[in-house]
CSV table of C-alpha atoms in Angstrom, one decimal:
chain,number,residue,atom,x,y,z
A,1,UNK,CA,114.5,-116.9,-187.8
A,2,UNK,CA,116.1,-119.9,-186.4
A,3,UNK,CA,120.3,-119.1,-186.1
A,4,UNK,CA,122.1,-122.4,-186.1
A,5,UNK,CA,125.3,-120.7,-184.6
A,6,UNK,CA,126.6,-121.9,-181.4
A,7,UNK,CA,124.9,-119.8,-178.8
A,8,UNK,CA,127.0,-117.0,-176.7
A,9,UNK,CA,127.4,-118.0,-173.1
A,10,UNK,CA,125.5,-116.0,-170.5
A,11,UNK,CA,127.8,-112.8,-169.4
A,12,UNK,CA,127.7,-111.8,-165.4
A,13,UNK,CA,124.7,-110.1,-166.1
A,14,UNK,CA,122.2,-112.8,-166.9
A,15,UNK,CA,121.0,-114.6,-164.1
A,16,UNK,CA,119.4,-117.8,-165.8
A,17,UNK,CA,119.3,-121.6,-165.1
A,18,UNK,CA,119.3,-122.5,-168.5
A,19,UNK,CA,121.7,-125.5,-169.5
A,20,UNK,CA,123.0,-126.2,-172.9
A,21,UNK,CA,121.0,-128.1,-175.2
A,22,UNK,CA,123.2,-131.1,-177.0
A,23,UNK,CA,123.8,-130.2,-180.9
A,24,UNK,CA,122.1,-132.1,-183.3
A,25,UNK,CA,124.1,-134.1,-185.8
A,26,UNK,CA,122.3,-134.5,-189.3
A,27,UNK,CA,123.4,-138.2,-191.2
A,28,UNK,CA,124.1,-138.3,-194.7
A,29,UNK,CA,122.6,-140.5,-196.9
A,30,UNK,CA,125.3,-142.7,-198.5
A,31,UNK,CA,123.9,-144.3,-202.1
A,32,UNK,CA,125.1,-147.9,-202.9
A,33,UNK,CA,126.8,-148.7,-206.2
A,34,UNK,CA,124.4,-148.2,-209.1
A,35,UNK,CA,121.7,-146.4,-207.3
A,36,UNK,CA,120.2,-143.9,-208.5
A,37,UNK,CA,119.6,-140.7,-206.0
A,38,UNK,CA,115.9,-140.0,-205.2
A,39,UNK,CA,114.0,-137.0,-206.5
A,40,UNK,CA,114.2,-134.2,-203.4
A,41,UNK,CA,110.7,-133.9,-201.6
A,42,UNK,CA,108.8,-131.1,-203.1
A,43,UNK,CA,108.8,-128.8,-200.2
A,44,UNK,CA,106.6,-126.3,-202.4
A,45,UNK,CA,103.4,-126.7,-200.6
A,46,UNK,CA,104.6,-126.7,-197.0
A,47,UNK,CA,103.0,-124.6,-194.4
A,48,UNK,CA,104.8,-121.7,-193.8
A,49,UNK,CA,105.9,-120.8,-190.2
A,50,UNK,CA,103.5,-118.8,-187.8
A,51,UNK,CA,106.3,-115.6,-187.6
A,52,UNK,CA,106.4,-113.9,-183.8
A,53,UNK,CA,108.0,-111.2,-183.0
A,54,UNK,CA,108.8,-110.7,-179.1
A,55,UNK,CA,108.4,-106.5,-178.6
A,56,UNK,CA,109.9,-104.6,-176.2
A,57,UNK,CA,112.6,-103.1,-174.1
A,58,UNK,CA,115.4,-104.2,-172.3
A,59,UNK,CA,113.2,-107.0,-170.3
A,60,UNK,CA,112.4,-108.5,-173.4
A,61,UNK,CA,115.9,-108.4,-175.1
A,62,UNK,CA,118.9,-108.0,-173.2
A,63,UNK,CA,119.1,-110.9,-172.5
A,64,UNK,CA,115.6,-111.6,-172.4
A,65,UNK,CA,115.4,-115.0,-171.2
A,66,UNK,CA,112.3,-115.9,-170.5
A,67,UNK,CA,112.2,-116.0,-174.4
A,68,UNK,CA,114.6,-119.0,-174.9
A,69,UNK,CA,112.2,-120.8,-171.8
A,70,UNK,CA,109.2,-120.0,-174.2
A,71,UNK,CA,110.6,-121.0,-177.4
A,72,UNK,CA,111.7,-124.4,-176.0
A,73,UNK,CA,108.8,-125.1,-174.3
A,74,UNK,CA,106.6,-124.4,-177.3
A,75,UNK,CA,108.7,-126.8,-178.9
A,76,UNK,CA,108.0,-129.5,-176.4
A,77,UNK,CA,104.5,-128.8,-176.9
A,78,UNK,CA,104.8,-129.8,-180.5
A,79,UNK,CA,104.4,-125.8,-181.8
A,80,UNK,CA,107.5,-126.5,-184.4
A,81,UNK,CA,106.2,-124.7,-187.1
A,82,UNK,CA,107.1,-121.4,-185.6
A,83,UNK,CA,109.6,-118.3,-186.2
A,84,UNK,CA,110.3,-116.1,-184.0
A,85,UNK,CA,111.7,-113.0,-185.9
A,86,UNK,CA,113.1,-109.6,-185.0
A,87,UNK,CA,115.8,-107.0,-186.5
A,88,UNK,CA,117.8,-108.4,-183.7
A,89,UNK,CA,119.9,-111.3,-183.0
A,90,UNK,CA,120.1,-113.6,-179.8
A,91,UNK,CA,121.6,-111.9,-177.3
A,92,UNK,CA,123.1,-114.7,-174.5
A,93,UNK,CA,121.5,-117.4,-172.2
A,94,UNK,CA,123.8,-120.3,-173.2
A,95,UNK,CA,120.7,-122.5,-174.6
A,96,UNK,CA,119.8,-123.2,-178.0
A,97,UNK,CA,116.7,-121.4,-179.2
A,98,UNK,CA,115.5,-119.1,-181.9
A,99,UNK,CA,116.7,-115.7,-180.5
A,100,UNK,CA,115.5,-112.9,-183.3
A,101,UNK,CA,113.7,-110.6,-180.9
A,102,UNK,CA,112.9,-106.5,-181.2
A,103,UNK,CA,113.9,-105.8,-177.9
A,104,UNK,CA,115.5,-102.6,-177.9
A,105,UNK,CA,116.9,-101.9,-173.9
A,106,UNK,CA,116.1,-98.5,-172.8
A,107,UNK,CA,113.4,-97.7,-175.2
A,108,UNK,CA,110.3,-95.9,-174.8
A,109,UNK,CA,107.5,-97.0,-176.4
A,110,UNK,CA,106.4,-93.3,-176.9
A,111,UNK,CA,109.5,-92.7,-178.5
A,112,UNK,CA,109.0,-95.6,-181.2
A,113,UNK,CA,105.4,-94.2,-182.1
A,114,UNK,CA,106.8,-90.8,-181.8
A,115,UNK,CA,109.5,-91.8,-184.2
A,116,UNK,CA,107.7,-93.9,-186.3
A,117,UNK,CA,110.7,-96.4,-185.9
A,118,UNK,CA,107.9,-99.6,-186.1
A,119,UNK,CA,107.1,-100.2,-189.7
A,120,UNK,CA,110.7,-101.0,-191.0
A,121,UNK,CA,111.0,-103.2,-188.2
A,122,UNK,CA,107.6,-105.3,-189.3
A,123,UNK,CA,108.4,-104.6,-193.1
A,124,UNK,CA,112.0,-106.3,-192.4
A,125,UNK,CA,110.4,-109.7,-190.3
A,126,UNK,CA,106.6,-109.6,-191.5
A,127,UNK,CA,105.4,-110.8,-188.3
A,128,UNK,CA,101.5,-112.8,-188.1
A,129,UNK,CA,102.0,-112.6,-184.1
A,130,UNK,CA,103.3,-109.4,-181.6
A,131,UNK,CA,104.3,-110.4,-178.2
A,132,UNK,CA,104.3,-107.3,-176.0
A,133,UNK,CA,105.2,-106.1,-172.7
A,134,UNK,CA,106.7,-102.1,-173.3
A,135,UNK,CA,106.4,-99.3,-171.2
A,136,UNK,CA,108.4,-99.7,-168.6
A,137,UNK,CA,111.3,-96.7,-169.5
A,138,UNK,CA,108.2,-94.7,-170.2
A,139,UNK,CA,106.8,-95.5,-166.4
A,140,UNK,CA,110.3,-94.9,-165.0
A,141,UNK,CA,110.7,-91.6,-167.0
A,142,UNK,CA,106.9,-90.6,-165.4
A,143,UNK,CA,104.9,-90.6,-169.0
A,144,UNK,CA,101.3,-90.6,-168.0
A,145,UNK,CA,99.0,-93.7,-168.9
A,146,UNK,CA,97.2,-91.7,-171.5
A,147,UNK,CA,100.3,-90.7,-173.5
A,148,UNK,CA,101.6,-94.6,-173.3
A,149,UNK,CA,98.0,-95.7,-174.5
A,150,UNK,CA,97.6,-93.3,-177.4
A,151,UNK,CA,101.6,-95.2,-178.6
A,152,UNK,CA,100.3,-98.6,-178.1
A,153,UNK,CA,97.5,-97.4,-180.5
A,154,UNK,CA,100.0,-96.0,-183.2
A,155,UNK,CA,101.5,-99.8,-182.7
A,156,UNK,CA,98.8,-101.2,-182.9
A,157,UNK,CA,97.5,-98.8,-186.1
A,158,UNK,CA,101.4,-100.2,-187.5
A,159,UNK,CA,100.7,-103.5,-187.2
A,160,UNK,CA,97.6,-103.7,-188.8
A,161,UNK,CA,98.9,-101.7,-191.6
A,162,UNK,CA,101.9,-104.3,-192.1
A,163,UNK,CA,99.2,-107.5,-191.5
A,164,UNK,CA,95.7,-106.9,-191.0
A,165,UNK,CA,95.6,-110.3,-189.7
A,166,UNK,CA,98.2,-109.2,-186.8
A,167,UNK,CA,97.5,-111.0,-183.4
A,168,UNK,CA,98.9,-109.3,-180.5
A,169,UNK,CA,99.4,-110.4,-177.3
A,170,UNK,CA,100.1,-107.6,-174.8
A,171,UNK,CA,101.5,-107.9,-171.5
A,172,UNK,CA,100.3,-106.0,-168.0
A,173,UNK,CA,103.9,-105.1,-167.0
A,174,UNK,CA,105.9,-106.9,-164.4
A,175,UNK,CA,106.3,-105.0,-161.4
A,176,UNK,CA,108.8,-102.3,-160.8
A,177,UNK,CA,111.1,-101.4,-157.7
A,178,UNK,CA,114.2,-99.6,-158.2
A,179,UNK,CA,116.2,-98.2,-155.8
A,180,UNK,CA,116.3,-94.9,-157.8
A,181,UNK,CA,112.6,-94.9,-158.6
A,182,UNK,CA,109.9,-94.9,-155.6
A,183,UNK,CA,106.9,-93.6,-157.4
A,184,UNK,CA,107.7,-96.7,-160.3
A,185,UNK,CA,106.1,-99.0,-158.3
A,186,UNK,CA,102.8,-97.3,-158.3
A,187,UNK,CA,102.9,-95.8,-161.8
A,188,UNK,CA,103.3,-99.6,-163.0
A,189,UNK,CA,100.0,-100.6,-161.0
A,190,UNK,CA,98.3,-97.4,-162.5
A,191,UNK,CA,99.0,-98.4,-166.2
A,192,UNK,CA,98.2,-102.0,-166.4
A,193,UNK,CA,95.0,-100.7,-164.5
A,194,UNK,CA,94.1,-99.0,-167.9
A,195,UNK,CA,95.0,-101.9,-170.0
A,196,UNK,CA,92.7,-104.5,-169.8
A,197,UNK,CA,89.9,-101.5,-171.1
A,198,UNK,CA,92.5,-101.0,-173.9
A,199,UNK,CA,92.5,-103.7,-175.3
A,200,UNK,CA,88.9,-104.8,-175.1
A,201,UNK,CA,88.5,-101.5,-177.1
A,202,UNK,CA,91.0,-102.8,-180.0
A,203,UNK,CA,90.4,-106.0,-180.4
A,204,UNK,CA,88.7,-107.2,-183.3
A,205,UNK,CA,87.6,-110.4,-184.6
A,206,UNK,CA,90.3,-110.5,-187.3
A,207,UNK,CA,92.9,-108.4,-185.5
A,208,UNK,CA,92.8,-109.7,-181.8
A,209,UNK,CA,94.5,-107.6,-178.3
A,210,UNK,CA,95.0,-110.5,-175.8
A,211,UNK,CA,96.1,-109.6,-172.5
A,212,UNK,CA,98.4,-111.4,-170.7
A,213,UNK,CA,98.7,-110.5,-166.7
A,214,UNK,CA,102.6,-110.5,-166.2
A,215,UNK,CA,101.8,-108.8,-162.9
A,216,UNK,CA,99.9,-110.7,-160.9
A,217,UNK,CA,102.2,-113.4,-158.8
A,218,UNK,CA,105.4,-111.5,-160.0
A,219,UNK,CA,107.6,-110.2,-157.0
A,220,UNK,CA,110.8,-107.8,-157.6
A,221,UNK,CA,112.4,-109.4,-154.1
A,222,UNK,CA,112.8,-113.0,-156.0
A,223,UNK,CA,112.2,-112.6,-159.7
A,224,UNK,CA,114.7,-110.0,-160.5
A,225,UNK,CA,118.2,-108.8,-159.9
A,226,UNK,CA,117.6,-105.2,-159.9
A,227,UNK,CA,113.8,-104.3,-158.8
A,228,UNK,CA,113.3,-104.2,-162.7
A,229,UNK,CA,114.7,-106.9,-164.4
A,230,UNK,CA,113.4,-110.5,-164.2
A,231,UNK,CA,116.1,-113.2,-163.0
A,232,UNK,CA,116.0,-117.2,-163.6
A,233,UNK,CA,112.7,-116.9,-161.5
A,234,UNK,CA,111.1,-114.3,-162.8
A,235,UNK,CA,112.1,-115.4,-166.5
A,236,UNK,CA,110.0,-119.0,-165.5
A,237,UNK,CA,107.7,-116.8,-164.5
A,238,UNK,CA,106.9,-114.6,-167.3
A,239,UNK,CA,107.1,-117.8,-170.1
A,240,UNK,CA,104.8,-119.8,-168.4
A,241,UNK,CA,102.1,-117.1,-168.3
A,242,UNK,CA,103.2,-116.3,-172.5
A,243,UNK,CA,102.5,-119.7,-172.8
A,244,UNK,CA,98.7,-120.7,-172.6
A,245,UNK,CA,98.1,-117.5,-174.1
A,246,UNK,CA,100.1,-118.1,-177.7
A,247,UNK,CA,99.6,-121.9,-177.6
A,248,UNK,CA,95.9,-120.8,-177.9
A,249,UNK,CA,96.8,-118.3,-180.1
A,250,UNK,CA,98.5,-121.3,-182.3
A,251,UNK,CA,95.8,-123.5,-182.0
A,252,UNK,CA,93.2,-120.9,-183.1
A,253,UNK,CA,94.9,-119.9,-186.3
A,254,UNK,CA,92.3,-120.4,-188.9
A,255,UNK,CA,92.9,-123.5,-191.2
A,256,UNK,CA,92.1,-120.7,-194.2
A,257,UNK,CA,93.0,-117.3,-193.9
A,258,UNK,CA,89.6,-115.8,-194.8
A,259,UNK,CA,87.8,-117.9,-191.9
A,260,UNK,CA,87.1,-116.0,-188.7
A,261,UNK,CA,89.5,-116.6,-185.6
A,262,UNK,CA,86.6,-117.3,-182.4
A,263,UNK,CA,86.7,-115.3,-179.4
A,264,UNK,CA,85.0,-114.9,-176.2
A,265,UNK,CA,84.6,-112.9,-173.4
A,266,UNK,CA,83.9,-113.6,-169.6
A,267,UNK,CA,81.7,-111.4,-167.6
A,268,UNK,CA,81.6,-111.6,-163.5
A,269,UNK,CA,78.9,-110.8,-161.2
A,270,UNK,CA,79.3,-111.4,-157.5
A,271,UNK,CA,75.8,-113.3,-156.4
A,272,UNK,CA,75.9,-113.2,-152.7
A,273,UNK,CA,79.0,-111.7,-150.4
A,274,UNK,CA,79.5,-112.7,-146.3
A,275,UNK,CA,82.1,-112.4,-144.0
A,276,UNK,CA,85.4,-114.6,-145.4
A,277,UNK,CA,83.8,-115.3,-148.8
A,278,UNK,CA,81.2,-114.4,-151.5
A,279,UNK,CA,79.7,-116.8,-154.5
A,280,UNK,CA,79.4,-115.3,-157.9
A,281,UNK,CA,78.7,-116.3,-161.8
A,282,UNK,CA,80.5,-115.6,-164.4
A,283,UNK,CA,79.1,-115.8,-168.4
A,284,UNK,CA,80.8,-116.3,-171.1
A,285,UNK,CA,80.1,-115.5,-174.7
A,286,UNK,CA,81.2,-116.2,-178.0
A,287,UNK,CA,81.6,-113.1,-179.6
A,288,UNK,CA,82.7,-113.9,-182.8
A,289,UNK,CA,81.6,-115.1,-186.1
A,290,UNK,CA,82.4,-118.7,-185.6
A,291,UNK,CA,81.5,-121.4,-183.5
A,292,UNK,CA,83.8,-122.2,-180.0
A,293,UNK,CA,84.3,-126.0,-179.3
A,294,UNK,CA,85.7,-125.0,-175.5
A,295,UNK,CA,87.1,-122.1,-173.8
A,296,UNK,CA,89.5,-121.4,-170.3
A,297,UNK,CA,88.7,-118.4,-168.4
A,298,UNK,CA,91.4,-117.0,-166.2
A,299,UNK,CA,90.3,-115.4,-162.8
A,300,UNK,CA,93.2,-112.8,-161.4
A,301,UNK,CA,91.8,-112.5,-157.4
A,302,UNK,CA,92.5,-108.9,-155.2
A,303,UNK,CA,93.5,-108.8,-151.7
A,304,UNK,CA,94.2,-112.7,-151.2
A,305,UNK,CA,90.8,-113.7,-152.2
A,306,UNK,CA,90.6,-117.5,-153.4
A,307,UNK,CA,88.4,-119.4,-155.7
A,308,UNK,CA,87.8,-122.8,-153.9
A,309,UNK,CA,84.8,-124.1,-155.6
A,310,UNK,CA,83.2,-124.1,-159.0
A,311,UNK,CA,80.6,-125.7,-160.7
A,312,UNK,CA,79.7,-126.2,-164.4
A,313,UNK,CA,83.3,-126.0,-165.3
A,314,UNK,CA,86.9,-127.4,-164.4
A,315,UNK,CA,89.1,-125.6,-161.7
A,316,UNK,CA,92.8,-125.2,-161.7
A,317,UNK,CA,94.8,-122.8,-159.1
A,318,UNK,CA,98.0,-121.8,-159.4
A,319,UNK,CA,100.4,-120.7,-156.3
A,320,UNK,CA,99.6,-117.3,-156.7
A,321,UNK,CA,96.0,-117.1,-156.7
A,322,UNK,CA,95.6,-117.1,-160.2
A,323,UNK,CA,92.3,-119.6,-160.8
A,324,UNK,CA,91.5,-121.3,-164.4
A,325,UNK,CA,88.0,-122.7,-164.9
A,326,UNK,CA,87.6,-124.5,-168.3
A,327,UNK,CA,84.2,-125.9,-169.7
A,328,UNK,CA,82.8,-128.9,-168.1
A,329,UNK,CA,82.5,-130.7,-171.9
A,330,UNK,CA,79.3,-130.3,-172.3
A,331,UNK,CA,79.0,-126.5,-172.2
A,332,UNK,CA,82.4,-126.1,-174.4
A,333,UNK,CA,80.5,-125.7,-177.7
A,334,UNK,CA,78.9,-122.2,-178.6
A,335,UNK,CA,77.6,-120.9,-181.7
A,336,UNK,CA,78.1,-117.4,-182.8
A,337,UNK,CA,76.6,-115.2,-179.9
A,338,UNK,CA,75.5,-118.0,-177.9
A,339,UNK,CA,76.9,-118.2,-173.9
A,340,UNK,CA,76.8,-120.1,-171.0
A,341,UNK,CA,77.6,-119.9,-167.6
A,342,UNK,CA,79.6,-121.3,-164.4
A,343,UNK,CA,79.2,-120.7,-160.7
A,344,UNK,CA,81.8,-120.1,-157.8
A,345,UNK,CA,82.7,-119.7,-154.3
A,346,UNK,CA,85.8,-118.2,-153.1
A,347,UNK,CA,87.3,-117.1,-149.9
A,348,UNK,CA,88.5,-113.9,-149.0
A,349,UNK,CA,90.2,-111.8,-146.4
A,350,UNK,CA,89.5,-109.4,-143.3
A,351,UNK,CA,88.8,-106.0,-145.1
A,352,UNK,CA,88.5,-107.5,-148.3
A,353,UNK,CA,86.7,-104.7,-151.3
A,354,UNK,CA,84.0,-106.0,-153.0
A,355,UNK,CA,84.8,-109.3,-155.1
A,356,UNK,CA,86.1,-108.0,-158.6
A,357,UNK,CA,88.4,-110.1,-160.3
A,358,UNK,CA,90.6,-109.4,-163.6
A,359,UNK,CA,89.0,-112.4,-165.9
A,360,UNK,CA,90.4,-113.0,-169.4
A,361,UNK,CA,88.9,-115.8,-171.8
A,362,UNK,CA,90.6,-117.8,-174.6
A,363,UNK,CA,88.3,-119.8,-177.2
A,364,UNK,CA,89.2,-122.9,-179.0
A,365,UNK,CA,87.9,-123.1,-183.1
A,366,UNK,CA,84.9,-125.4,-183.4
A,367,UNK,CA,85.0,-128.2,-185.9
């Protein structure tokens, strides 16, 4: 929920570039003599707000950031019918923004499945939306992939219970390297290795797992203070790849809450590979019950490779590597089941493994 308090100025601790926002002042009406006042609006039929909850550990709440950065940047975008909700309260950055977060520092998420600490946290903010990067005590304390897996599916299991509707967006962890923790760095690459296959398994068409790669581009020498904990950079970092990913997520949400959300899924096969480059195609398919009017495909490149041409489709790159491809217009729409296709060539270095990128795909409703 929205807190109209003044915010609390950032202590030493948070790094974050944030300036104040200017207050907003609210004029009274004044009613000249003999007027009669007007009925109040009747607010009864108004949409309710799409409730988020940010989920996490210390990165996501203390002070968590990259959160205000989101929240104001949705806003920009003209996502104002939004809540952001959580058992606790803003927690710093000295800028305006809905704050409510459940980001507990120091908490494992095996320890909140363990327990059972999640449903009186949903039953107290009733979330439609989880956004999720936990594990990263867990990696530091050295719990194996498979226990951390098994508590995102008691989460998830939680969150369904509290809205069978719940979308959940969940984050392949930022990177990790603390002076006290060699091995992190590595356990960190390890999990989110397993995540992608998580999620695919536990998604559904009314419940949907997106995952967001917070990994990918992310480097602990300029985007945190502490090997562990992002900094003004790595807090513009980690809202801008929430972003596209809940803005679609917003965009999708059904106009009535029986009608199917639409999904899709991009599959890669490398076509033809030679020294410095390959070509490959990737397919996507609508795998949902209702019809897609467009869809993005994001393309996460290994070992410097870099897409550099596409066809049937719109390219974007970002600094990092990180390539977006969305329809070319005419291949956007696709009925239930149906797919089509786009073409590639990227670049790629000496001693480069065989081409075999991460690749998410968002879907936009059809009309």
């Amino acid at each position: 929920m929205r807190h109209t308090r003044p915010p609390r100025l950032p202590g030493s601790r948070i790094r974050s570039s944030l300036g104040l926002s200017a207050a907003l002042l609210l004029p009274l009406g004044l009613l000249a003599p003999g007027a009669t006042a007007a009925s109040p609006p009747n607010t009864a039929t108004a949409a309710a707000p799409v409730r988020i909850m940010p989920l996490g550990d210390s990165i996501t709440g203390s002070p968590g950031c990259w959160r205000a950065l989101l929240w104001n940047r949705l806003q920009d975008a003209g996502h104002t019918g939004i809540d952001f909700v959580g058992t606790l309260p803003p927690q710093g950055c000295g800028v305006a923004h809905d704050g409510d977060n459940e980001g507990h520092g120091g908490e494992l998420v095996t320890d909140v499945a363990s327990r059972n600490l999640l449903p009186a946290r949903l039953a107290a903010t009733r979330p439609d939306i989880v956004v999720m990067h936990f594990g990263t005590n867990d990696v530091w304390s050295n719990i194996a992939p498979d226990r951390i897996l098994a508590a995102y599916d008691t989460l998830l299991a939680q969150m369904r219970e509290s809205n069978p509707d719940m979308r959940v967006l969940v984050a392949r962890l930022i990177p990790m390297s603390p002076a006290t923790c060699a091995e992190c760095g590595r356990r960190v690459v390890d999990l989110n290795a397993r995540i992608p296959g998580w999620a695919a398994g536990a998604s559904t068409d009314r419940s949907p797992v997106v995952v967001v790669d917070q990994w990918t581009g992310f480097d602990t020498a300029t985007d945190t203070y502490d090997g562990v904990h992002p900094d003004a950079d790595g807090d513009e970092k980690i809202a801008a790849r929430w972003f596209p990913a809940l803005t679609a997520q917003l965009e999708n949400t059904p106009g009535d809450p029986g009608d199917p959300a639409p999904t899709c899924t991009a599959s890669f096969r490398s076509v033809s590979v030679w020294q410095g480059g390959h070509q490959a195609e990737v397919t996507v398919r609508n795998t949902s019950a209702a019809p897609v009017r467009g869809w993005t495909v994001t393309l996460r490149p290994a070992d410097g490779t870099r897409v550099t041409q596409v066809w049937n489709g719109t390219l974007t790159t970002a600094a990092d590597g990180v390539a977006t491809v969305s329809d070319a217009g005419w291949n956007g729409s696709l009925a239930p089941g149906a797919s089509t296709a786009f073409g590639l060539i990227a670049t790629t270095t000496a001693g480069s493994a065989a081409p075999a990128p991460t690749t998410d795909c968002a879907a936009a409703p059809g009309a």
